[in-house]
N, CA, C and O atoms as a Maestro MAE file, in Angstrom:
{
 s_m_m2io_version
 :::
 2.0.0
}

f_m_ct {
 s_m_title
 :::
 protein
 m_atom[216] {
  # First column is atom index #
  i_m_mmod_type
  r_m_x_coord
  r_m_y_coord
  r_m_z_coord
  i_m_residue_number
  s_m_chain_name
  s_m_pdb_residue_name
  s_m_pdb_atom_name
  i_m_atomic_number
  :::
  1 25 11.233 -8.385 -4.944 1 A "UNK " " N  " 7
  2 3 11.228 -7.388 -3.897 1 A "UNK " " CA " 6
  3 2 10.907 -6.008 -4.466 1 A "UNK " " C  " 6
  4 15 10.411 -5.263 -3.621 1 A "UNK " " O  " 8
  5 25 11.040 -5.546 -5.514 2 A "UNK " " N  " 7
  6 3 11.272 -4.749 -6.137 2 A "UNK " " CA " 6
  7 2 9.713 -4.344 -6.565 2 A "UNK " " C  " 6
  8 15 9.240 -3.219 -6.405 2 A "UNK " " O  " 8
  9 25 9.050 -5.415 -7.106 3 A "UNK " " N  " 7
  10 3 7.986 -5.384 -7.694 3 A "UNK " " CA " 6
  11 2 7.245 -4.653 -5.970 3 A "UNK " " C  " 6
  12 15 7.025 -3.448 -5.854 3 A "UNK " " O  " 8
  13 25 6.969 -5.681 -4.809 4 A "UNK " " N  " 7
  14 3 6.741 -5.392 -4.145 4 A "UNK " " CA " 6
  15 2 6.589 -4.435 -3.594 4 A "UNK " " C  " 6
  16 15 5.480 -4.094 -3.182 4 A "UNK " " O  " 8
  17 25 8.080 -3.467 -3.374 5 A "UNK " " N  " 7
  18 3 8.234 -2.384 -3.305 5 A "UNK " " CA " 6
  19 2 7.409 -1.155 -4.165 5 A "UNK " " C  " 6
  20 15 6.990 -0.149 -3.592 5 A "UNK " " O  " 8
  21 25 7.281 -1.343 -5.298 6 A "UNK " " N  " 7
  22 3 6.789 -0.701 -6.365 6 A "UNK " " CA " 6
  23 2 5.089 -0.613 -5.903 6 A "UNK " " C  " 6
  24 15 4.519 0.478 -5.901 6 A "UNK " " O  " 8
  25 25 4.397 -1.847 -5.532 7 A "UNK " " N  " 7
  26 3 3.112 -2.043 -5.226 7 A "UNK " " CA " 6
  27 2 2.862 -1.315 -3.885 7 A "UNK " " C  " 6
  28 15 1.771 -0.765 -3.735 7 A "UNK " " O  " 8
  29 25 4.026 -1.254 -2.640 8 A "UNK " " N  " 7
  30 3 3.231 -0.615 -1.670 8 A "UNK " " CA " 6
  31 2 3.261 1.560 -1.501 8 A "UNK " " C  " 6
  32 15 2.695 2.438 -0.850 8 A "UNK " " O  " 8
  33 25 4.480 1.403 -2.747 9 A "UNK " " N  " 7
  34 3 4.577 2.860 -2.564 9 A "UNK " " CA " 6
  35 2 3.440 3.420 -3.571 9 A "UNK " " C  " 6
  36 15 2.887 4.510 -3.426 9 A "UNK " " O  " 8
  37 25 3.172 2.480 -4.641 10 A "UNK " " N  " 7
  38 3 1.621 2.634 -5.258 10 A "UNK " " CA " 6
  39 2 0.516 3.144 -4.535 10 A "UNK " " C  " 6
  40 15 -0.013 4.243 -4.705 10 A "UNK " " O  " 8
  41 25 0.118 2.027 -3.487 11 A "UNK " " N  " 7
  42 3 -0.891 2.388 -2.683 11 A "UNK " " CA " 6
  43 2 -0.742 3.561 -1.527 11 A "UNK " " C  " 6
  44 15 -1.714 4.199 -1.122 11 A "UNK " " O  " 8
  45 25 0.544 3.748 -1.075 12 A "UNK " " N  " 7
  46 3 0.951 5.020 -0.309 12 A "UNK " " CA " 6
  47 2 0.363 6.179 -0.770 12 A "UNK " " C  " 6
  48 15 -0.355 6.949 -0.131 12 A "UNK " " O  " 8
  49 25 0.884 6.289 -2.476 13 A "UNK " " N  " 7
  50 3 0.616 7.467 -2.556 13 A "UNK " " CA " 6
  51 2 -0.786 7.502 -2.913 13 A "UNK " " C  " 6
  52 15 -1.392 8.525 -2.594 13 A "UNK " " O  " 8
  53 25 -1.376 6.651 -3.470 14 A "UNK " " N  " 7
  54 3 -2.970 6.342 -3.997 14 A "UNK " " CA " 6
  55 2 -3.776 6.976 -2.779 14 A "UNK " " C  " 6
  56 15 -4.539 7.940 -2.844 14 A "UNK " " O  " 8
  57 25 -3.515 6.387 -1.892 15 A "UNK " " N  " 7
  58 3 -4.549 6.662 -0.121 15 A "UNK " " CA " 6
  59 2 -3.972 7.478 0.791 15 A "UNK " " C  " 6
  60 15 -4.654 8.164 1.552 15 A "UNK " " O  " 8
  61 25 -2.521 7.479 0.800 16 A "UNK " " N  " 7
  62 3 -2.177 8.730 2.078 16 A "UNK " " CA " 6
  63 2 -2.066 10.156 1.557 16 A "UNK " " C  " 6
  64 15 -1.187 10.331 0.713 16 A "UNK " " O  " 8
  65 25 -2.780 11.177 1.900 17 A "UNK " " N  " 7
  66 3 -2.363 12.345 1.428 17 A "UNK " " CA " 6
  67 2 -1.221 12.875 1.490 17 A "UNK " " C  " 6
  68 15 -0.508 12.320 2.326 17 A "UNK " " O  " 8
  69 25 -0.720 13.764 0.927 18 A "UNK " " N  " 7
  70 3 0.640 14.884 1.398 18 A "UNK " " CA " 6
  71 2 -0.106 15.327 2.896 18 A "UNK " " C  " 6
  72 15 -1.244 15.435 3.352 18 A "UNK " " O  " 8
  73 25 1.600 15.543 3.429 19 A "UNK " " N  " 7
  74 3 0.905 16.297 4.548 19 A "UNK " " CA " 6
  75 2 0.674 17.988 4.470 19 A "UNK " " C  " 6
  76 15 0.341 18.771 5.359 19 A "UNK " " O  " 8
  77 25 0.972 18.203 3.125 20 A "UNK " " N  " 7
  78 3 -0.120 19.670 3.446 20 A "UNK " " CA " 6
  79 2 -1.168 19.482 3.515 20 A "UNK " " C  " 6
  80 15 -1.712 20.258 4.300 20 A "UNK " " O  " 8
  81 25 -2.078 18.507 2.880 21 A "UNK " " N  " 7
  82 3 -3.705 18.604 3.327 21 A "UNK " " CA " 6
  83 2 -3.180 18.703 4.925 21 A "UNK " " C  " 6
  84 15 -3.310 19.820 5.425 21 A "UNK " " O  " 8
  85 25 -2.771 17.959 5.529 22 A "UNK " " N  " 7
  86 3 -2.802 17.609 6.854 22 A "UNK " " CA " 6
  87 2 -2.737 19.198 7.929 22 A "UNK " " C  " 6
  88 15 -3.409 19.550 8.899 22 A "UNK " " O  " 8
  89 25 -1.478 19.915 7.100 23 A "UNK " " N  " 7
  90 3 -1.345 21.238 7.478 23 A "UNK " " CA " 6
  91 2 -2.560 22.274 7.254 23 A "UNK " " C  " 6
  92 15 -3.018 22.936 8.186 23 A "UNK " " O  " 8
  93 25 -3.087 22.361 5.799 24 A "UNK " " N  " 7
  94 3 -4.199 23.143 5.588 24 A "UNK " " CA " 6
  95 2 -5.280 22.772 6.788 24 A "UNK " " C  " 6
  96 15 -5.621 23.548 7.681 24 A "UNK " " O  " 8
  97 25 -5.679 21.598 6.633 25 A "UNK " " N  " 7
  98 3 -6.764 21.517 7.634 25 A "UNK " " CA " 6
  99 2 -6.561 21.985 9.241 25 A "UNK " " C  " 6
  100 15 -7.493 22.532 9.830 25 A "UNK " " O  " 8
  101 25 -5.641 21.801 9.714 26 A "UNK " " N  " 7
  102 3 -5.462 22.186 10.832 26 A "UNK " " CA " 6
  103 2 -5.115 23.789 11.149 26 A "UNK " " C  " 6
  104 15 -5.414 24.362 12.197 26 A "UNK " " O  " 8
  105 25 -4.513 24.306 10.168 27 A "UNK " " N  " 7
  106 3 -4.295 25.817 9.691 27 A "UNK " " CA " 6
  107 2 -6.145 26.266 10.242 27 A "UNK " " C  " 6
  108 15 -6.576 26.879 11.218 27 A "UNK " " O  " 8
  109 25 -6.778 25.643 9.137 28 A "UNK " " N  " 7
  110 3 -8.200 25.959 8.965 28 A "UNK " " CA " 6
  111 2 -9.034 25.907 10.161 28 A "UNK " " C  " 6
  112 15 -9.863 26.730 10.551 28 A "UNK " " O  " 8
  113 25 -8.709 24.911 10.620 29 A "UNK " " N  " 7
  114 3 -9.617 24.477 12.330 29 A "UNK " " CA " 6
  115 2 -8.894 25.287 13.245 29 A "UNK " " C  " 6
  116 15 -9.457 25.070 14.318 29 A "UNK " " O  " 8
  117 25 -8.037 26.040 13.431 30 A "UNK " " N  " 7
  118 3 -7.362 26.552 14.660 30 A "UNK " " CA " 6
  119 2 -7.886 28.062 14.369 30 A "UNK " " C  " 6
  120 15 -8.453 28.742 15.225 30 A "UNK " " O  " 8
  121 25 -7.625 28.480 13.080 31 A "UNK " " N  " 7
  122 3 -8.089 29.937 12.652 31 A "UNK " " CA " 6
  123 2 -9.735 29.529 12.981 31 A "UNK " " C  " 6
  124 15 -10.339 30.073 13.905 31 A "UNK " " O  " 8
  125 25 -10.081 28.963 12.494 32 A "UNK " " N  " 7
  126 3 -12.078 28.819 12.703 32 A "UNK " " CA " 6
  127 2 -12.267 28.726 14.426 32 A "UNK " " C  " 6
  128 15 -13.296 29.264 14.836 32 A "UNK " " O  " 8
  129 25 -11.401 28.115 15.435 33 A "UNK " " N  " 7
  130 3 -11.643 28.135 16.423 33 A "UNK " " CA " 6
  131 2 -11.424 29.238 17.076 33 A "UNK " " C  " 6
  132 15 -12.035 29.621 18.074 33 A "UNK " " O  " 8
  133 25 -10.260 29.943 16.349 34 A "UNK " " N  " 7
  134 3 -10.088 31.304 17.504 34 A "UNK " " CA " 6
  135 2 -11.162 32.900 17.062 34 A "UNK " " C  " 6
  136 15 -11.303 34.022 17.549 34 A "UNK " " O  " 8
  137 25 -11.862 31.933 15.576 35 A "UNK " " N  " 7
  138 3 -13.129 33.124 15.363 35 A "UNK " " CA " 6
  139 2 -14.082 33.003 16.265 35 A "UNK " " C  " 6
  140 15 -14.546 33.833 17.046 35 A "UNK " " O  " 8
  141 25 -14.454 31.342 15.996 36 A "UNK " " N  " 7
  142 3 -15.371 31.153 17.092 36 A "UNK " " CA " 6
  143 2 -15.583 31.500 18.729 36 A "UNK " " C  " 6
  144 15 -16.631 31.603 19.366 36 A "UNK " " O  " 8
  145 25 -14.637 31.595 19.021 37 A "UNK " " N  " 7
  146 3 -13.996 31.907 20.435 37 A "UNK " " CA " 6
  147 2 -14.038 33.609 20.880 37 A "UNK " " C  " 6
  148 15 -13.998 34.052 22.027 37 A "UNK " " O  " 8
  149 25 -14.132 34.400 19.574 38 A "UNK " " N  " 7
  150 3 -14.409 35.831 19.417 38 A "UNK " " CA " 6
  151 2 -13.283 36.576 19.640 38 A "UNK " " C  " 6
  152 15 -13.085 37.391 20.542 38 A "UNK " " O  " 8
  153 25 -12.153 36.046 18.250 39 A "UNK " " N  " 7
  154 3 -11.132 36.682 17.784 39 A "UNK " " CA " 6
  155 2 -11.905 37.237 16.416 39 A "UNK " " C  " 6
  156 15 -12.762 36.559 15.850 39 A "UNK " " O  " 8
  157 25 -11.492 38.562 15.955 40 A "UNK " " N  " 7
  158 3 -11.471 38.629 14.896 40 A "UNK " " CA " 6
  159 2 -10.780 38.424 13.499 40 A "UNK " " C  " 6
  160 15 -9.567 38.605 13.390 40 A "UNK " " O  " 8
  161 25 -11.633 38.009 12.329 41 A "UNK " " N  " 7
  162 3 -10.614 37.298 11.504 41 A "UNK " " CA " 6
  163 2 -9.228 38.173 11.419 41 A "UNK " " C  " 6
  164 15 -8.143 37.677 11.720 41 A "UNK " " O  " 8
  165 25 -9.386 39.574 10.962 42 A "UNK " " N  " 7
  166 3 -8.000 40.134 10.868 42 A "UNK " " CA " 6
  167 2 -6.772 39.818 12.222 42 A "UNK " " C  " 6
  168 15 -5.587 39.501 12.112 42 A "UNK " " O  " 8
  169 25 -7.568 40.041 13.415 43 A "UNK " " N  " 7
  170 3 -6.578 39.564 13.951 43 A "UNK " " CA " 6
  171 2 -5.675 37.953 14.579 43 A "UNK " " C  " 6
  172 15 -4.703 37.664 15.276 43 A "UNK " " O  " 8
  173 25 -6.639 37.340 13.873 44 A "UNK " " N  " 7
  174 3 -6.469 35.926 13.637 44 A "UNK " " CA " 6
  175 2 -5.094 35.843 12.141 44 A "UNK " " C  " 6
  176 15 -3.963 35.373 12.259 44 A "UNK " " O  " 8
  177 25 -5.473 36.224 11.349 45 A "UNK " " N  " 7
  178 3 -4.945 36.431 10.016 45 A "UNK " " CA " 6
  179 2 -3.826 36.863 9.789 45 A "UNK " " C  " 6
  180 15 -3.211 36.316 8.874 45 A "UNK " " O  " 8
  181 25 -3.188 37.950 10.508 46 A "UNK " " N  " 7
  182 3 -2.654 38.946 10.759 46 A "UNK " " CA " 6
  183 2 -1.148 38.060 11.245 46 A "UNK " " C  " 6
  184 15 -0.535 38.029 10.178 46 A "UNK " " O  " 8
  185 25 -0.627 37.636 11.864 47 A "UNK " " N  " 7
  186 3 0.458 36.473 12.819 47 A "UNK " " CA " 6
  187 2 0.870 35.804 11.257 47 A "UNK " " C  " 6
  188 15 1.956 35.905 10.685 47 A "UNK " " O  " 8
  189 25 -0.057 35.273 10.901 48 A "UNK " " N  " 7
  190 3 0.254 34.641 9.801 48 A "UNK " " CA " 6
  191 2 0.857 35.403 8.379 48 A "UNK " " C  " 6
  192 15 1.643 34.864 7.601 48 A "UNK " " O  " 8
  193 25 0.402 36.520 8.263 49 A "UNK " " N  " 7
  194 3 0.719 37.097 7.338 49 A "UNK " " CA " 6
  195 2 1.970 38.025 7.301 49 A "UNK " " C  " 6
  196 15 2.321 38.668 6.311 49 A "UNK " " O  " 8
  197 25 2.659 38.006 8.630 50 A "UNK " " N  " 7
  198 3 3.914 38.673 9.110 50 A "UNK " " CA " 6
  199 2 4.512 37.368 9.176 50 A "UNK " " C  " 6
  200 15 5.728 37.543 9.114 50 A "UNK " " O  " 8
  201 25 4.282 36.315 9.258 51 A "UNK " " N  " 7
  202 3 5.263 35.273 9.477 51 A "UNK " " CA " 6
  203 2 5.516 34.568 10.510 51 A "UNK " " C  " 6
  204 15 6.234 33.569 10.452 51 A "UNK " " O  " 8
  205 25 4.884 35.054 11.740 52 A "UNK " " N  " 7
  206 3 5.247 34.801 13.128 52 A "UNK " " CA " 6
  207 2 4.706 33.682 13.441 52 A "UNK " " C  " 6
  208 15 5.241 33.089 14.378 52 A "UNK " " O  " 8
  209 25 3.378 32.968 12.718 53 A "UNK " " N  " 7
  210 3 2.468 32.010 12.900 53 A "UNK " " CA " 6
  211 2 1.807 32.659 14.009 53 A "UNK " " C  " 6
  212 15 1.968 33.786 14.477 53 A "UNK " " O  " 8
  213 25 0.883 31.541 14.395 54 A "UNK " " N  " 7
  214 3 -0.692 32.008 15.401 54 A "UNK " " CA " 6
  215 2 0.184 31.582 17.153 54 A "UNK " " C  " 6
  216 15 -0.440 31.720 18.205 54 A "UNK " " O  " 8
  :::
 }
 m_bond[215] {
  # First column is bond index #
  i_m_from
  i_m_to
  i_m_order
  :::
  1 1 2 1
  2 2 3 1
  3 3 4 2
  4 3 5 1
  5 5 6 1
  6 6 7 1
  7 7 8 2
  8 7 9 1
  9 9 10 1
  10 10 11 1
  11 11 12 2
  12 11 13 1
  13 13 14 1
  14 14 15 1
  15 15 16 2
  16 15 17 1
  17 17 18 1
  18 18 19 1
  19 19 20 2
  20 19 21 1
  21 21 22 1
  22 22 23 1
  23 23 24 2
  24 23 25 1
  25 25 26 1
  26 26 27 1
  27 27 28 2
  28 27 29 1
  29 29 30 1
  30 30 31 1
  31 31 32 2
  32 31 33 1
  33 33 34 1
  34 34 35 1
  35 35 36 2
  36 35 37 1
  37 37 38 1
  38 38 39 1
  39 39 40 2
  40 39 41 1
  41 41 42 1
  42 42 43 1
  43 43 44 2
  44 43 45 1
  45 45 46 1
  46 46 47 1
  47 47 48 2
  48 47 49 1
  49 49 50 1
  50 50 51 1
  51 51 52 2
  52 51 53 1
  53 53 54 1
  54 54 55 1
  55 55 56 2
  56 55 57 1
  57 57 58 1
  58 58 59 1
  59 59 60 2
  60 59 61 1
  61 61 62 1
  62 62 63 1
  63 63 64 2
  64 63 65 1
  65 65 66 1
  66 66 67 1
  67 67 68 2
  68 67 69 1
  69 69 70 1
  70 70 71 1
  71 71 72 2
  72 71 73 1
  73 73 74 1
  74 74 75 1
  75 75 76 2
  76 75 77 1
  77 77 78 1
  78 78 79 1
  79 79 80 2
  80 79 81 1
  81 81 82 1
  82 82 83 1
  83 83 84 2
  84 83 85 1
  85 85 86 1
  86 86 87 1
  87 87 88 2
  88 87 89 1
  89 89 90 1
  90 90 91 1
  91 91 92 2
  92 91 93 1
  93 93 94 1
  94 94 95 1
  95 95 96 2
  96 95 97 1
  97 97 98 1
  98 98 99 1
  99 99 100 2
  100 99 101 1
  101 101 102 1
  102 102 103 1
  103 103 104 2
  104 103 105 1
  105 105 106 1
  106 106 107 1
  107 107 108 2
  108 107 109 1
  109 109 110 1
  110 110 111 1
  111 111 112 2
  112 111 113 1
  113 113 114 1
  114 114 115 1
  115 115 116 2
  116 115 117 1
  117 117 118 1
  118 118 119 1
  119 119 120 2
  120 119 121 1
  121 121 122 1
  122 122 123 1
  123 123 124 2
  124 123 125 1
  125 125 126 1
  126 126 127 1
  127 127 128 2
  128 127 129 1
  129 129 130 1
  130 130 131 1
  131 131 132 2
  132 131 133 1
  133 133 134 1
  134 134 135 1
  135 135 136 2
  136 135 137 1
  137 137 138 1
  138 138 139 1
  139 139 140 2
  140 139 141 1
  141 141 142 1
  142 142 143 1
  143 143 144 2
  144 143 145 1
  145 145 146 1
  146 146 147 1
  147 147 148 2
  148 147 149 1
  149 149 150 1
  150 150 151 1
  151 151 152 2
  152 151 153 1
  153 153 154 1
  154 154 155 1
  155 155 156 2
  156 155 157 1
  157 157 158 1
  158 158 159 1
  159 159 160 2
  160 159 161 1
  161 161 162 1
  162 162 163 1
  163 163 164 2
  164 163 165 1
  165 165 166 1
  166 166 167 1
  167 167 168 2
  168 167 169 1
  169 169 170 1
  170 170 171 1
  171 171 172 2
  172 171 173 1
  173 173 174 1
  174 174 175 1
  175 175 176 2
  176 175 177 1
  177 177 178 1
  178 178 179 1
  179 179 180 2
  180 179 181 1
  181 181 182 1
  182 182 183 1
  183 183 184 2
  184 183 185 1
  185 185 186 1
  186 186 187 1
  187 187 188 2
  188 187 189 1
  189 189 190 1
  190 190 191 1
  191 191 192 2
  192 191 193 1
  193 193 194 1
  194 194 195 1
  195 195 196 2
  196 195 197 1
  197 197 198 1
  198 198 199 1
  199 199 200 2
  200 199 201 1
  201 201 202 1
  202 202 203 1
  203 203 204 2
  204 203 205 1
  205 205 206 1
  206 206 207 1
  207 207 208 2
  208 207 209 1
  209 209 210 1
  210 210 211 1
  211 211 212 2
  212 211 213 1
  213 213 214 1
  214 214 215 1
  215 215 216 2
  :::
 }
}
């Protein structure tokens, strides 16, 4: 069981990322959408850098 165990948390970590990639990317796509949308970066940036989030 053990061995077993050992083999699937192997491949867990081998193929599933951390979920900060998961966070960065979505960080990244929400800030890129509200540029696109015709926010400017500072004030896109800005929430985040006080702490408050977007």
């Amino acid at each position: 069981m053990a061995r077993f165990s050992r083999a699937l948390v192997s491949f867990a970590e081998r193929w599933f990322p951390d979920a900060y990639v998961f966070v960065l990317i979505a960080v990244i796509a929400v800030a890129a959408g509200a540029i696109l949308h015709g926010g400017s970066p500072l004030a896109v940036v800005a929430p985040l850098a006080t702490g408050s989030g977007i």
